[in-house]
Amino acid sequence: MTTQVRKSGQTSILVVEGKLSIGAAVDDFRDRWSQAIAEGAHDIIVDLSRVPIIDSSAIGSLIRCHSVISAKGGKLKLVGAHEIVRQAFKMTRLDSVFEFYDKEADALGHSAAK
């Protein structure tokens, strides 16, 4: 699993590739979003289009990211989640907590509109 980070204005975009599950993958992901916030990101977009599966520890990390960024007045947005990944959010009833977008441009456009 790898996480690439790039910026678009005050938004950090994290592109995750591979299984996002307990252990090094989630630790690396947490480090990346924590660093993005520490460096002043107002919003965070997580591109999950290359993530085939996500587990509860990864969802827990996303919840923490959502809480931290929301407390600073920002938003966490999820992009490109496949049906299996979306199902994990539906099962935990967190699909109504997170903002899901099909494309990165849609999530970025929504940031600019606010």
mmCIF file with all atom_site columns, C-alpha atoms in Angstrom, residues 1 22 25 76 83-84 92 96-97 104 107 110:
data_model
loop_
_atom_site.group_PDB
_atom_site.id
_atom_site.type_symbol
_atom_site.label_atom_id
_atom_site.label_alt_id
_atom_site.label_comp_id
_atom_site.label_asym_id
_atom_site.label_entity_id
_atom_site.label_seq_id
_atom_site.pdbx_PDB_ins_code
_atom_site.Cartn_x
_atom_site.Cartn_y
_atom_site.Cartn_z
_atom_site.occupancy
_atom_site.B_iso_or_equiv
_atom_site.pdbx_formal_charge
_atom_site.auth_seq_id
_atom_site.auth_comp_id
_atom_site.auth_asym_id
_atom_site.auth_atom_id
_atom_site.pdbx_PDB_model_num
ATOM 1  C CA . MET A 1 1   ? 0.000   0.000  0.000  1.00 0.00 ? 1   MET A CA 1
ATOM 2  C CA . ILE A 1 22  ? -4.490  -2.775 9.898  1.00 0.00 ? 22  ILE A CA 1
ATOM 3  C CA . ALA A 1 25  ? -0.801  0.564  5.630  1.00 0.00 ? 25  ALA A CA 1
ATOM 4  C CA . LEU A 1 76  ? -12.741 15.391 4.616  1.00 0.00 ? 76  LEU A CA 1
ATOM 5  C CA . GLU A 1 83  ? -18.744 -0.733 -4.154 1.00 0.00 ? 83  GLU A CA 1
ATOM 6  C CA . ILE A 1 84  ? -16.902 -3.085 -1.759 1.00 0.00 ? 84  ILE A CA 1
ATOM 7  C CA . THR A 1 92  ? -21.103 0.720  9.889  1.00 0.00 ? 92  THR A CA 1
ATOM 8  C CA . SER A 1 96  ? -23.981 9.411  6.008  1.00 0.00 ? 96  SER A CA 1
ATOM 9  C CA . VAL A 1 97  ? -21.030 10.881 7.958  1.00 0.00 ? 97  VAL A CA 1
ATOM 10 C CA . GLU A 1 104 ? -11.604 14.368 -7.641 1.00 0.00 ? 104 GLU A CA 1
ATOM 11 C CA . ALA A 1 107 ? -14.747 17.151 -4.636 1.00 0.00 ? 107 ALA A CA 1
ATOM 12 C CA . HIS A 1 110 ? -17.354 21.470 -3.987 1.00 0.00 ? 110 HIS A CA 1
#
